Coordinates of C-alpha atoms in Angstrom, one line a residue:
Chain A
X983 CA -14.8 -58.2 -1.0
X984 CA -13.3 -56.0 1.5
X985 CA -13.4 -52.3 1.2
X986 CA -10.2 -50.8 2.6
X987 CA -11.1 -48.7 5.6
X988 CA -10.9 -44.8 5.3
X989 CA -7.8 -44.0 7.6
X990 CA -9.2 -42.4 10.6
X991 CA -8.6 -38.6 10.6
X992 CA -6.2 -37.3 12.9
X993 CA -5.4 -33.9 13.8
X994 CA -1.4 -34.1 14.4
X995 CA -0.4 -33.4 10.5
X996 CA -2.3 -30.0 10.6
X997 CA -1.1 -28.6 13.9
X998 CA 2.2 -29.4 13.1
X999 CA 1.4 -27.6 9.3
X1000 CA 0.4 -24.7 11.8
X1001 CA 3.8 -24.7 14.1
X1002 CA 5.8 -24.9 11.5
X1003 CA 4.0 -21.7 9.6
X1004 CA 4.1 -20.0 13.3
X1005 CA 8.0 -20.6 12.8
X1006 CA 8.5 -19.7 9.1
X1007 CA 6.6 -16.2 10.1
X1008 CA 8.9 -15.8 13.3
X1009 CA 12.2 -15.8 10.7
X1010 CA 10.9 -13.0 8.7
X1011 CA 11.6 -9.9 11.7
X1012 CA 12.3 -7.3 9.1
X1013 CA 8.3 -7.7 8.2
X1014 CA 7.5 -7.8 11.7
X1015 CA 9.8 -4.2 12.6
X1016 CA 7.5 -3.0 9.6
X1017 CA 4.2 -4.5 10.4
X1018 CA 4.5 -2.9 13.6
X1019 CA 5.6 0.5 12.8
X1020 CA 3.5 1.1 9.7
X1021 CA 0.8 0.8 12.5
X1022 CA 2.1 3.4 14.2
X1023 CA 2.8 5.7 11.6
X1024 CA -0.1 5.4 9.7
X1025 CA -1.8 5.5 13.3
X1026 CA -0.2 9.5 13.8
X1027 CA -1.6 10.3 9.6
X1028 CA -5.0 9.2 10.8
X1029 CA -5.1 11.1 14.3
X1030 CA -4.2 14.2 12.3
X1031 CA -5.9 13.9 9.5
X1032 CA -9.0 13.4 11.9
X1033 CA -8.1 16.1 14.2
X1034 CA -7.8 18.6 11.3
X1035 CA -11.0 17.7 9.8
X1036 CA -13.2 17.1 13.0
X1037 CA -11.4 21.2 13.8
X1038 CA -12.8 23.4 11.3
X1039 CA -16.1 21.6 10.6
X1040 CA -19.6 20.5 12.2
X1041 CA -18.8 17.3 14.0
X1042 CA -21.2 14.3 13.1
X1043 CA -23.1 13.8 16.1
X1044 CA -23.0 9.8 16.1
X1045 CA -19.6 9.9 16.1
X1046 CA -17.3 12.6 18.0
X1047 CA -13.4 12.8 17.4
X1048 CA -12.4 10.3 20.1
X1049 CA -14.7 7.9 18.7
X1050 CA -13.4 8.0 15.4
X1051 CA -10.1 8.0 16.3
X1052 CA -10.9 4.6 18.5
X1053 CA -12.5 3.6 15.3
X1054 CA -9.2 4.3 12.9
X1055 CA -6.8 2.7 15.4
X1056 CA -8.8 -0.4 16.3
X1057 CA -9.2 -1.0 12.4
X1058 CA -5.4 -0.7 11.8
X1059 CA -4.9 -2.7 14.9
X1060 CA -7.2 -5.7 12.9
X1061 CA -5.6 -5.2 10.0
X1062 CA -2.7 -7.3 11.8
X1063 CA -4.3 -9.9 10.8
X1064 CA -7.4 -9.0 8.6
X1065 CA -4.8 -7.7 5.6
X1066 CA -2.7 -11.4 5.8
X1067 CA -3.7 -13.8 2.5
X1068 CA -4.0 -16.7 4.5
X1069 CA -4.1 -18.9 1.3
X1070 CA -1.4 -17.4 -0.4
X1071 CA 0.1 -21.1 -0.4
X1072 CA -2.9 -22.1 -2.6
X1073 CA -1.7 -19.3 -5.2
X1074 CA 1.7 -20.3 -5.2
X1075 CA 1.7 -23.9 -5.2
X1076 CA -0.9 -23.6 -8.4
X1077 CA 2.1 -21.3 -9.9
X1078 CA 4.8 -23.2 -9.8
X1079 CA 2.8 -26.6 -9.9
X1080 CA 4.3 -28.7 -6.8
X1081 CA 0.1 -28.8 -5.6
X1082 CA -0.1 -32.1 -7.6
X1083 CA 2.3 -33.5 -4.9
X1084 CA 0.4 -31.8 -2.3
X1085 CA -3.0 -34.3 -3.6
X1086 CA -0.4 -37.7 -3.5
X1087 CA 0.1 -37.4 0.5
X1088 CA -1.9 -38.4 3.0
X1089 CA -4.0 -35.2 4.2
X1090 CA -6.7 -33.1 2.7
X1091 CA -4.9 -30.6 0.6
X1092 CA -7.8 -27.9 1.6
X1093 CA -7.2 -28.3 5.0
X1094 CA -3.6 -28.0 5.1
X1095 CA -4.1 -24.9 3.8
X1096 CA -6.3 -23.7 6.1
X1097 CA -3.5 -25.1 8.7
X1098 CA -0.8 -23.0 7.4
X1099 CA -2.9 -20.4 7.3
X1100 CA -4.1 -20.7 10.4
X1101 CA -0.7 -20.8 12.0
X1102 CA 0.4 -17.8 10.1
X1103 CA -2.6 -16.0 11.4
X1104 CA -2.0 -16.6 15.0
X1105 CA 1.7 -15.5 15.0
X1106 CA 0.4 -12.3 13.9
X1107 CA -2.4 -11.6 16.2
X1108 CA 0.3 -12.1 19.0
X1109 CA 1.8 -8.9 17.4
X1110 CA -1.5 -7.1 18.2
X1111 CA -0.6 -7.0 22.0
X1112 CA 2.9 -5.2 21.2
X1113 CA 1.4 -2.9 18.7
X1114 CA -1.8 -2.1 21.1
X1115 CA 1.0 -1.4 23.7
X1116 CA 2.9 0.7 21.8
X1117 CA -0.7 2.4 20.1
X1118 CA -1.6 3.9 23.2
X1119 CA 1.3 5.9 23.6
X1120 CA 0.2 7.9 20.0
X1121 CA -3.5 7.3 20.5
X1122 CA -6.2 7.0 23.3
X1123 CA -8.3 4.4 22.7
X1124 CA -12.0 4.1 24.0
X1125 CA -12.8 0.8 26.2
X1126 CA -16.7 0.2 25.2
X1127 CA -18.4 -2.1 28.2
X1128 CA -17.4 -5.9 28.4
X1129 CA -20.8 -7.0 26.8
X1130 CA -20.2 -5.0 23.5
X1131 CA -16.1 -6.0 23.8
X1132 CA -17.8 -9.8 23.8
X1133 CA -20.3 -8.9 21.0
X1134 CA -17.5 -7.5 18.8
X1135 CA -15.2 -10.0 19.2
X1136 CA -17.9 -12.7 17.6
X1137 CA -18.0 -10.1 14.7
X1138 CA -14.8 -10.0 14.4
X1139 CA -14.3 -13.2 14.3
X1140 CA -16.7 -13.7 11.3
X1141 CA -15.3 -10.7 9.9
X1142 CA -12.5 -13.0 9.7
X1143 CA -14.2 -15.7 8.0
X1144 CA -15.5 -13.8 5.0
X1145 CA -12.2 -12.0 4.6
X1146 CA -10.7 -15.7 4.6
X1147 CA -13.4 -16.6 1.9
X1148 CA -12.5 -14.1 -0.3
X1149 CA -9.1 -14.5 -0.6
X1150 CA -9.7 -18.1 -0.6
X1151 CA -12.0 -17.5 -3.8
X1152 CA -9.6 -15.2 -5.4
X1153 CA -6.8 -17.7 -4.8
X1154 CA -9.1 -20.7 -6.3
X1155 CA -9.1 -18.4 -9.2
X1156 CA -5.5 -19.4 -10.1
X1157 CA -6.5 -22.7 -11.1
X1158 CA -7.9 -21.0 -14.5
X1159 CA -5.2 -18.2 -14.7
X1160 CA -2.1 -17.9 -13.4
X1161 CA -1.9 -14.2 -13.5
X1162 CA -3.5 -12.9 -10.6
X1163 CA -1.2 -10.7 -8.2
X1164 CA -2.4 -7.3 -10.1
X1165 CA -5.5 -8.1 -9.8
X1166 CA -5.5 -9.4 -6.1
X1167 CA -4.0 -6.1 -5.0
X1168 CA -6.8 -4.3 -6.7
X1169 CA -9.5 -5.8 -4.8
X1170 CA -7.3 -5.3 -1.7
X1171 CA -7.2 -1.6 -1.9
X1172 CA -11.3 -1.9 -2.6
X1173 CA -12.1 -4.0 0.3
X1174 CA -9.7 -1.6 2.3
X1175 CA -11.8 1.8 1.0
X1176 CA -15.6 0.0 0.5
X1177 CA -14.7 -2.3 4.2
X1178 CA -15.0 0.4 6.0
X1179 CA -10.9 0.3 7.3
X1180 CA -9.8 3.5 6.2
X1181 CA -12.9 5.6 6.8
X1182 CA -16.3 4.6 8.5
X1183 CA -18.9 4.0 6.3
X1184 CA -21.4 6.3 7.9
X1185 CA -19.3 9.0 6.8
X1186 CA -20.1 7.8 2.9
X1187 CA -22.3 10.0 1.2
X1188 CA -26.0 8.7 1.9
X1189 CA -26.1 7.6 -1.9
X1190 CA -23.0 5.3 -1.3
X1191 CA -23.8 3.9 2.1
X1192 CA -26.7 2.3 0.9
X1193 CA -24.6 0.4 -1.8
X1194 CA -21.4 0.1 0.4
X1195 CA -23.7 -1.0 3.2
X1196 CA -25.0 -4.2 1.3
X1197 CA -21.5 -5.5 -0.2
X1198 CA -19.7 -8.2 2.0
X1199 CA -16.9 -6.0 2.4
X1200 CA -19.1 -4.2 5.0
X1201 CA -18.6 -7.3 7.1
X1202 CA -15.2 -7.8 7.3
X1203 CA -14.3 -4.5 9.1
X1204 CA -17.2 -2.1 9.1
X1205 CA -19.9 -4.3 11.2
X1206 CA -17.5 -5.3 14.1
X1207 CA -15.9 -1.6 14.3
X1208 CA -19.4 -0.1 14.6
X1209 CA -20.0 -2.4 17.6
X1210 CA -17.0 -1.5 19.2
X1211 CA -17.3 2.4 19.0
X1212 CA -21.3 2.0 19.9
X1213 CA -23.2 2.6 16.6
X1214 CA -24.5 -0.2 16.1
X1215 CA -26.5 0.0 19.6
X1216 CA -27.0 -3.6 21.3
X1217 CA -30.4 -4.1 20.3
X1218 CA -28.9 -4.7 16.4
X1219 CA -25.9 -7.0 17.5
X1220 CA -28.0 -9.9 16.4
X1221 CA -29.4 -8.6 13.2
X1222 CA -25.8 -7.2 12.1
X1223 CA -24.1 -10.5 13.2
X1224 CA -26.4 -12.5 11.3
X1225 CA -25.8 -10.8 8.5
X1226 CA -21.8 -11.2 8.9
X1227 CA -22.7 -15.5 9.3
X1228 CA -25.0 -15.5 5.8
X1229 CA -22.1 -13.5 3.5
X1230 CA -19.5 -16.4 5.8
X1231 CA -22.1 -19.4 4.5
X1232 CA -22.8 -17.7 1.2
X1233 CA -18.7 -17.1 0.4
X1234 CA -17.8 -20.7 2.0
X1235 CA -20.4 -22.5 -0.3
X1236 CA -19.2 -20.7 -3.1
X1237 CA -15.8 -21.7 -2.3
X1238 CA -16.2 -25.4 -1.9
X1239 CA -17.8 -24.8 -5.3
X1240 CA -14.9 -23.4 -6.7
X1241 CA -12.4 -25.6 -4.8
X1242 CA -14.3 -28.6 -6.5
X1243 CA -14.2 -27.4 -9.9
X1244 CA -10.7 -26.5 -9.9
X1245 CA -8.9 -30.0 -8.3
X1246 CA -11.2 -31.3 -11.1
X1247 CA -9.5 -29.6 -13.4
X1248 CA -6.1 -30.6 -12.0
X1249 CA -7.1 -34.0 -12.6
X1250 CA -8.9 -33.5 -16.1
X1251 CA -5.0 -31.9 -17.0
X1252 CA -3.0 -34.9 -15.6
X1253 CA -1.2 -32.5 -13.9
Chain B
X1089 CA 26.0 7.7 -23.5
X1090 CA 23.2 9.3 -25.6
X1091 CA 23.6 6.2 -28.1
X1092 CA 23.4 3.9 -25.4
X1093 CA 20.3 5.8 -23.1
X1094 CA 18.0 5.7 -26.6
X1095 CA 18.7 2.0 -27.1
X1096 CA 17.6 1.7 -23.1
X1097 CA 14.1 2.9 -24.2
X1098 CA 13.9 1.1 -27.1
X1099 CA 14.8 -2.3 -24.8
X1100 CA 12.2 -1.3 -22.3
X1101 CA 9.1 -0.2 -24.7
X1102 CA 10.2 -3.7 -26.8
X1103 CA 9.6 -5.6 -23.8
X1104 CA 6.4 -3.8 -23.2
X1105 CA 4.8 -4.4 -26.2
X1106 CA 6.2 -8.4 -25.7
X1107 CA 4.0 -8.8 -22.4
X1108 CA 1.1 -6.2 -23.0
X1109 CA -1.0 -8.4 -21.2
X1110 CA 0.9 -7.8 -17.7
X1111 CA 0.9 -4.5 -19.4
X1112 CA -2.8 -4.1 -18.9
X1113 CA -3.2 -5.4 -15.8
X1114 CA -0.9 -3.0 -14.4
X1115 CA -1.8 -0.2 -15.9
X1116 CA -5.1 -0.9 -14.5
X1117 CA -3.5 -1.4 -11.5
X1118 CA -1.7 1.9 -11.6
X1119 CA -5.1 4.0 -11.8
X1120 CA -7.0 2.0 -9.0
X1121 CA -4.0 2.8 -7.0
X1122 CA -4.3 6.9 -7.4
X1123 CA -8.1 6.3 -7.9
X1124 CA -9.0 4.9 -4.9
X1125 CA -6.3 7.5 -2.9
X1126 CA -8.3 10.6 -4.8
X1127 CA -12.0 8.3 -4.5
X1128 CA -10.8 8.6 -0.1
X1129 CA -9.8 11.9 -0.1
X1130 CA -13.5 12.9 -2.5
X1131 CA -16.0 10.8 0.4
X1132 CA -14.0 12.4 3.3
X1133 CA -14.3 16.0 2.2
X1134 CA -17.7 15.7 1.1
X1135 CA -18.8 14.9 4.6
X1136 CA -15.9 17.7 6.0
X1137 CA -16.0 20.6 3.4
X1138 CA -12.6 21.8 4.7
X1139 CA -9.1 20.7 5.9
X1140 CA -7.4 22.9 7.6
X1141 CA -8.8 25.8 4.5
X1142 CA -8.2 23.3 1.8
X1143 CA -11.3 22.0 0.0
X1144 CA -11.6 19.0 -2.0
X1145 CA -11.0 21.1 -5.1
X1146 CA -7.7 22.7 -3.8
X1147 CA -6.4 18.7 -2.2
X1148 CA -6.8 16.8 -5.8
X1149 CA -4.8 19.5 -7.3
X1150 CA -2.4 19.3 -4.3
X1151 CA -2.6 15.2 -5.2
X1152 CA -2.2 15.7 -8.8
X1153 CA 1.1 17.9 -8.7
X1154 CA 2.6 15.3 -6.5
X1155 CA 1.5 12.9 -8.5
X1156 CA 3.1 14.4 -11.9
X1157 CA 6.7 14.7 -9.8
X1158 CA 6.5 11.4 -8.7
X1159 CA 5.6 9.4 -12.2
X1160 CA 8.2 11.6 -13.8
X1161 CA 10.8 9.4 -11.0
X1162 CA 8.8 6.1 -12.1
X1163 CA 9.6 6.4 -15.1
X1164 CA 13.0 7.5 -15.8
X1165 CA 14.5 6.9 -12.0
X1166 CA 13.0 4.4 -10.8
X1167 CA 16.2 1.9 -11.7
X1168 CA 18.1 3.6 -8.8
X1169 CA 16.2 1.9 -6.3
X1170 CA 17.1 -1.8 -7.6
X1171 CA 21.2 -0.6 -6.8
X1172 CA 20.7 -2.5 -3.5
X1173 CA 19.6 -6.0 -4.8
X1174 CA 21.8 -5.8 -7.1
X1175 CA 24.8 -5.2 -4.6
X1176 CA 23.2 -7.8 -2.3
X1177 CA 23.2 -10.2 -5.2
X1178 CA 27.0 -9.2 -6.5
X1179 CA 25.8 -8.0 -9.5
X1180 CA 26.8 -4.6 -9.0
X1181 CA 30.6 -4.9 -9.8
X1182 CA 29.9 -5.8 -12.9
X1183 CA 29.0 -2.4 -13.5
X1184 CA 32.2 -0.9 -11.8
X1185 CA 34.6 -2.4 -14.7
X1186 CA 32.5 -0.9 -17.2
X1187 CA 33.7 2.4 -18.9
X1188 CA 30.5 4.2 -18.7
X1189 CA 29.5 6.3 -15.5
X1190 CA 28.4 3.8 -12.5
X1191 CA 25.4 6.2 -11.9
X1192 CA 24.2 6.5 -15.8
X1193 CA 24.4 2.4 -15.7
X1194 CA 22.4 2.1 -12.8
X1195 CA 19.2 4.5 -13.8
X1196 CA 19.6 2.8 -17.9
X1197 CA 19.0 -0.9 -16.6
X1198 CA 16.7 -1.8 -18.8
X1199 CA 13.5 -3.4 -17.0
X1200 CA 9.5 -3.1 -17.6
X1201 CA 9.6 0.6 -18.0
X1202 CA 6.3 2.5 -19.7
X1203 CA 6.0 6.1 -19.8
X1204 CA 2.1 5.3 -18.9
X1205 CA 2.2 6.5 -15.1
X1206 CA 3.3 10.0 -16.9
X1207 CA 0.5 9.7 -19.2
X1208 CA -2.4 9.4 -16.7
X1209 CA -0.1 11.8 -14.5
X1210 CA -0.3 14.4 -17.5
X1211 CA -4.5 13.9 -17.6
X1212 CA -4.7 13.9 -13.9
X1213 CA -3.0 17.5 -13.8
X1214 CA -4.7 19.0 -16.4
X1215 CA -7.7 17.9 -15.2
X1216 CA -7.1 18.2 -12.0
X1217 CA -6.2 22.6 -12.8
X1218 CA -9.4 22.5 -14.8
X1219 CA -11.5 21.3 -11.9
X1220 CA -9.7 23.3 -9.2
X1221 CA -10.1 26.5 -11.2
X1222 CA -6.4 27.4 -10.5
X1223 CA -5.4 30.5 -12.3
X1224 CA -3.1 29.8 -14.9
X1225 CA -1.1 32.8 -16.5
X1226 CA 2.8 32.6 -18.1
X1227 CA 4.1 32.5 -14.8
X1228 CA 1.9 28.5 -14.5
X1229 CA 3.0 27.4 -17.7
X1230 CA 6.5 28.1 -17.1
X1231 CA 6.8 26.7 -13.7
X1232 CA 4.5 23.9 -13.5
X1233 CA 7.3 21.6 -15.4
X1234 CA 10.2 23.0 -13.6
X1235 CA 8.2 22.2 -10.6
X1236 CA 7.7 18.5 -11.8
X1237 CA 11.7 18.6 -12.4
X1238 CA 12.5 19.3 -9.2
X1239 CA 10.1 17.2 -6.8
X1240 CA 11.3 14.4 -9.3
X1241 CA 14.8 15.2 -8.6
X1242 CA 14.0 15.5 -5.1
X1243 CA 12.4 11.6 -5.4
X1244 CA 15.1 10.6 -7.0
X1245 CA 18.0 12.0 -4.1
X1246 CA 16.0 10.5 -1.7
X1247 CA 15.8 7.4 -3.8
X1248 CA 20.0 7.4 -4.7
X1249 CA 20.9 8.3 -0.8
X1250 CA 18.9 4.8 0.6
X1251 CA 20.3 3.4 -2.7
X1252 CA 23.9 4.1 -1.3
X1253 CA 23.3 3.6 2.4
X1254 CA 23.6 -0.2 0.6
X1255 CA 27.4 0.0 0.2
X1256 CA 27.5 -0.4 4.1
X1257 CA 24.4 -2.2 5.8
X1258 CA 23.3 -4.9 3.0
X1259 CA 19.6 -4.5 4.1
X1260 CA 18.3 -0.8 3.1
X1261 CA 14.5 -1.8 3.2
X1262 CA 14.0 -0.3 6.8
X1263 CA 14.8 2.8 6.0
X1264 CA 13.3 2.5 2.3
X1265 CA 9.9 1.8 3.8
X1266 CA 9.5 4.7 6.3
X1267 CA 10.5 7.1 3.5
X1268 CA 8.2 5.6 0.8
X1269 CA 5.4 5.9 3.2
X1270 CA 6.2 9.4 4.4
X1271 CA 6.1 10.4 0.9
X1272 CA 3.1 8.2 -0.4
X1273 CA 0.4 8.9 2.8
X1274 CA 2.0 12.4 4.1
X1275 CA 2.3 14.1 0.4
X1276 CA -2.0 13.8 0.4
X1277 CA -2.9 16.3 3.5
X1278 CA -1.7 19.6 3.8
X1279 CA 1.5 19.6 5.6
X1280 CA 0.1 22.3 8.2
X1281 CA -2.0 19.2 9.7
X1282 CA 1.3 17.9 11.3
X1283 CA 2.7 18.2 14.4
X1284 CA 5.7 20.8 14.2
X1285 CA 8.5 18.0 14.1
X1286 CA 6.8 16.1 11.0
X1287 CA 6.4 19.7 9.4
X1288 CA 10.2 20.4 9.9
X1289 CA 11.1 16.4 8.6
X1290 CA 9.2 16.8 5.7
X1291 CA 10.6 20.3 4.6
X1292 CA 14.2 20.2 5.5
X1293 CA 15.2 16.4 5.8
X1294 CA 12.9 14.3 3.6
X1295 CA 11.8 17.8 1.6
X1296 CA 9.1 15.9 0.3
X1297 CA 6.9 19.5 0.6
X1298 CA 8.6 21.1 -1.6
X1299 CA 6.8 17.9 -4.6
X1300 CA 3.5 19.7 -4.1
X1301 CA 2.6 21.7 -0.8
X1302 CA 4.9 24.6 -1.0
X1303 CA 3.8 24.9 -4.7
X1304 CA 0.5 23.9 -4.8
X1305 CA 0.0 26.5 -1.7
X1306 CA 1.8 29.4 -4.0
X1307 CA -0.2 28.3 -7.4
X1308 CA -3.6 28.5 -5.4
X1309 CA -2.7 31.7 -3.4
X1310 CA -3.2 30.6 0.2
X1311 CA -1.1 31.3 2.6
X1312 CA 0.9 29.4 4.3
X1313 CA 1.0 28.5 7.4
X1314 CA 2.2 25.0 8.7
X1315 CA 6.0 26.8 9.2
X1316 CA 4.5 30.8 8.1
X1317 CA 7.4 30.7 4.8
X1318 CA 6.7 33.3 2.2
X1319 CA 4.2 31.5 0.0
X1320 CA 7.0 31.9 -3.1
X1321 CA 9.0 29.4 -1.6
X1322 CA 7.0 27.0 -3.9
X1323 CA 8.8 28.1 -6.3
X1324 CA 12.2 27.3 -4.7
X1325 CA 11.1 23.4 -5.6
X1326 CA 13.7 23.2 -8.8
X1327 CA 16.5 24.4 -6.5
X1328 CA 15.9 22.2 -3.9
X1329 CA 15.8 19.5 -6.1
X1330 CA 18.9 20.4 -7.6
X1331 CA 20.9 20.8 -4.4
X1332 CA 19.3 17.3 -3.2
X1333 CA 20.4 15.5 -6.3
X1334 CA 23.8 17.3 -6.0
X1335 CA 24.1 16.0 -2.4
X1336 CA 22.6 12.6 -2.6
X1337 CA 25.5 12.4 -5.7
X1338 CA 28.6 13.6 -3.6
X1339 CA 27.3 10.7 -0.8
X1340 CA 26.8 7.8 -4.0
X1341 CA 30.6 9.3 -5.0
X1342 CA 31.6 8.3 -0.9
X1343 CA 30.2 5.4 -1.2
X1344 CA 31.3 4.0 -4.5
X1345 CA 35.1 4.8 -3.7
X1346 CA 34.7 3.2 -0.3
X1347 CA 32.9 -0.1 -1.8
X1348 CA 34.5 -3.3 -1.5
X1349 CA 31.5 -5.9 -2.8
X1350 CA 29.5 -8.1 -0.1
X1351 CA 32.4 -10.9 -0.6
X1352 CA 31.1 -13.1 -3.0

């Protein structure tokens, strides 16, 4: 008996899944014209709001006004493409049901989304370089030495990674219930506040940090922001880091386990 | 038109009760969103007593008076900002042949409309003056819901003049979107932590102040100082709401007479 051989995998399908969500993103410039000056406004409210508060009180000593103003504007400048729900797709296609025809062609369905997302993702960390352009006119932004700009792009990049896994878990989530989109923008506000986006978390109250401090969410923008402005000092890059790749391991696992149980499910439901 | 606006709430609370799931969800949704704004301000000023003179105490009531003006919009308003997808979508001249006022239709289109943002508005305020210790005499009572009135008004002019700018450029959202997030992010701070050309937008163009600083700074007896007005201004807010409404009505008027639909 002859077993059919398992086409060989080839990467064309899911670079062209990429392009064409690099295009779809492109079409869309009124969300670019806001993406970009929502930075800058929200870039002025934070310089102000910092300047007034850093004017009539002791300063922290770890972390002076420019430094948290570096801080604020480097966080909104990774929000560009920390806040985008890469696997929004997943959601959808659960929503109006066309995944089952996603399973019927030839490519795994999981990594097509991670394709499209992917692409989506890439268009809009090219709109960093405009909106860093056009920060510096509002802001002055501290330039840290090129070892700790290499250290915090590898946090940043598994920032990335757990942010993905999250929004990939809550996603996976819609193959049990369909209504989610409250809930998702919940958690978003809670990851922005407890991530450490909208204000450091060594500014928390002692009693919080040590809470805040042990949730993921302090590895999607906290860990690589206190690299860049120099509190986390080079001696705990590695320790923080690691930390960052075991919540990226631990989220990944627990959405393979997810993604298992839900196609699963698709199946049990004949679709 | 009376008939006709009591049937409106009796449509939108029907509905309600028909998905109080979703109803759940975004009420829930509704206090995370003014929880976690209030749970920011809370950590930052425990760490900085003082902004600018205000104190955490002073800044939730500031939040909370903005946030009473603006749920009062929500929930009887809100309609007005739909105007432009309707026109995009060529619904809108449907309304236009109807013998009821084209205005009146557009803030009674029924839709998923609770009173439950006023509710936890209501709490917020009263709990909000408790904690705050403001001093509340006649003068409080009296004003405090004229106040509300007003910035409300002053939402809703706002909201009807973007709503209008439809009946010539089909896409408003631009122009939507910097005003939502002047009001939303600016309304928190006190407006004296601005640089002087924000100050002056936010008091005489988008007069956003006059929702909760210009009060809020005459109810807690500072004085003012971001553009050094008397501090009784704050009570002016009523007024300025009026006059805003009774522009942004006299520019939907313009607009209407000049319409001529999108061409569908």
């Amino acid at each position: 008996m002859i077993i059919a051989a398992r086409p060989r995998f080839r990467w064309a399908p899911y670079r062209a899944l990429a392009a064409r969500a690099m295009a779809r993103e492109a079409t869309y410039r009124f969300d670019v014209f806001t993406s970009i000056g929502s930075v800058l406004v929200r870039l002025y409210l934070l310089k102000m709001v910092w300047t007034a508060l850093y004017a009539h009180n002791t300063t922290p000593a770890e972390l002076p006004l420019h430094a948290v103003i570096t801080y604020s504007a480097v966080a909104l400048l990774m929000g560009l493409v920390m806040d985008i729900d890469q696997t929004r797709a997943l959601h959808d296609r659960l929503h109006d049901g066309t995944i089952v025809t996603d399973f019927l062609k030839p490519i795994n369905v999981a990594l097509s989304f991670f394709a499209d997302g992917t692409g989506e993702v890439i268009f809009h960390a090219i709109l960093i370089v405009p909106s860093l352009v056009l920060a510096l006119l509002v802001v002055h932004i501290d330039v840290p030495p090129p070892m700790t700009l290499a250290a915090f792009a590898v946090s940043f990049v598994l920032g990335y990674l757990v942010g993905f896994w999250i929004n990939f878990i809550l996603n996976c989530t819609a193959f049990w219930t369909l209504e989610i989109s409250a809930v998702q923008l919940i958690v978003t506000w809670l990851t922005d506040l407890l991530g450490g986006e909208i204000i450091p978390l060594v500014l928390f109250p002692v009693v919080l940090q040590k809470i805040v401090f042990v949730l993921p969410f302090a590895a999607m923008f906290s860990t690589p922001l206190l690299i860049y402005v120099g509190i986390i000092s080079p001696s705990g890059w590695a320790a923080a880091i690691g930390v960052q790749a075991v919540w990226a391991a631990v989220l990944a696992f627990a959405a393979s386990l997810m993604w298992r149980a839900g196609t699963r499910r698709i199946v049990s439901q004949g679709g | 038109m009376a008939s006709v606006y009591r049937e409106y709430w009796r449509i939108n609370i029907l509905t309600t009760l028909e998905y109080r799931e979703n109803f759940v969800i975004w009420l829930l949704f509704t206090i995370v969103y003014h929880g976690s704004a209030l749970a920011a301000l809370w950590i930052v000023l425990t760490r900085f007593p003082e902004m600018n003179g205000w104190n955490f105490k002073q800044m939730a009531f500031l939040y909370a008076l903005w946030m009473l003006a603006h749920a009062l919009h929500n929930t009887f308003f809100s309609a007005v900002g739909d105007v432009p997808d309707h026109i995009r979508e060529g619904e809108f001249d449907r309304v236009l042949v109807r013998p009821l006022d084209a205005l009146f239709q557009a803030i009674a289109t029924p839709g998923q409309v609770f009173p439950d943002e006023l509710i936890l508005a209501v709490l917020t305020f009263v709990a909000a003056c408790i904690y705050s210790g403001v001093h509340i005499d006649l003068m409080f009572v009296v004003f405090v819901p004229l106040i509300a009135i007003g910035g409300a008004l002053i939402d809703l002019a706002l909201n009807l003049a973007i709503s209008t700018a439809a009946f010539w450029v089909v896409r408003v959202d631009a122009l939507r979107w910097i005003v939502v997030q002047l009001e939303q992010e600016f309304t928190r701070y006190p407006l004296s932590i601005y640089s002087r050309g924000v100050r002056v937008v936010l008091t005489f163009v988008c007069p956003f102040a006059f929702m909760n600083y210009f009060p809020a700074t005459y109810f807690l007896g500072k004085s003012e100082t971001a553009l050094s007005l008397p501090p009784a201004v704050g009570l002016l807010t009523p007024v300025v709401g009026v006059v805003c409404v009774a522009l942004a009505y006299a520019f939907w008027r313009f607009g209407l007479n000049r319409y001529q639909g999108v061409g569908h």
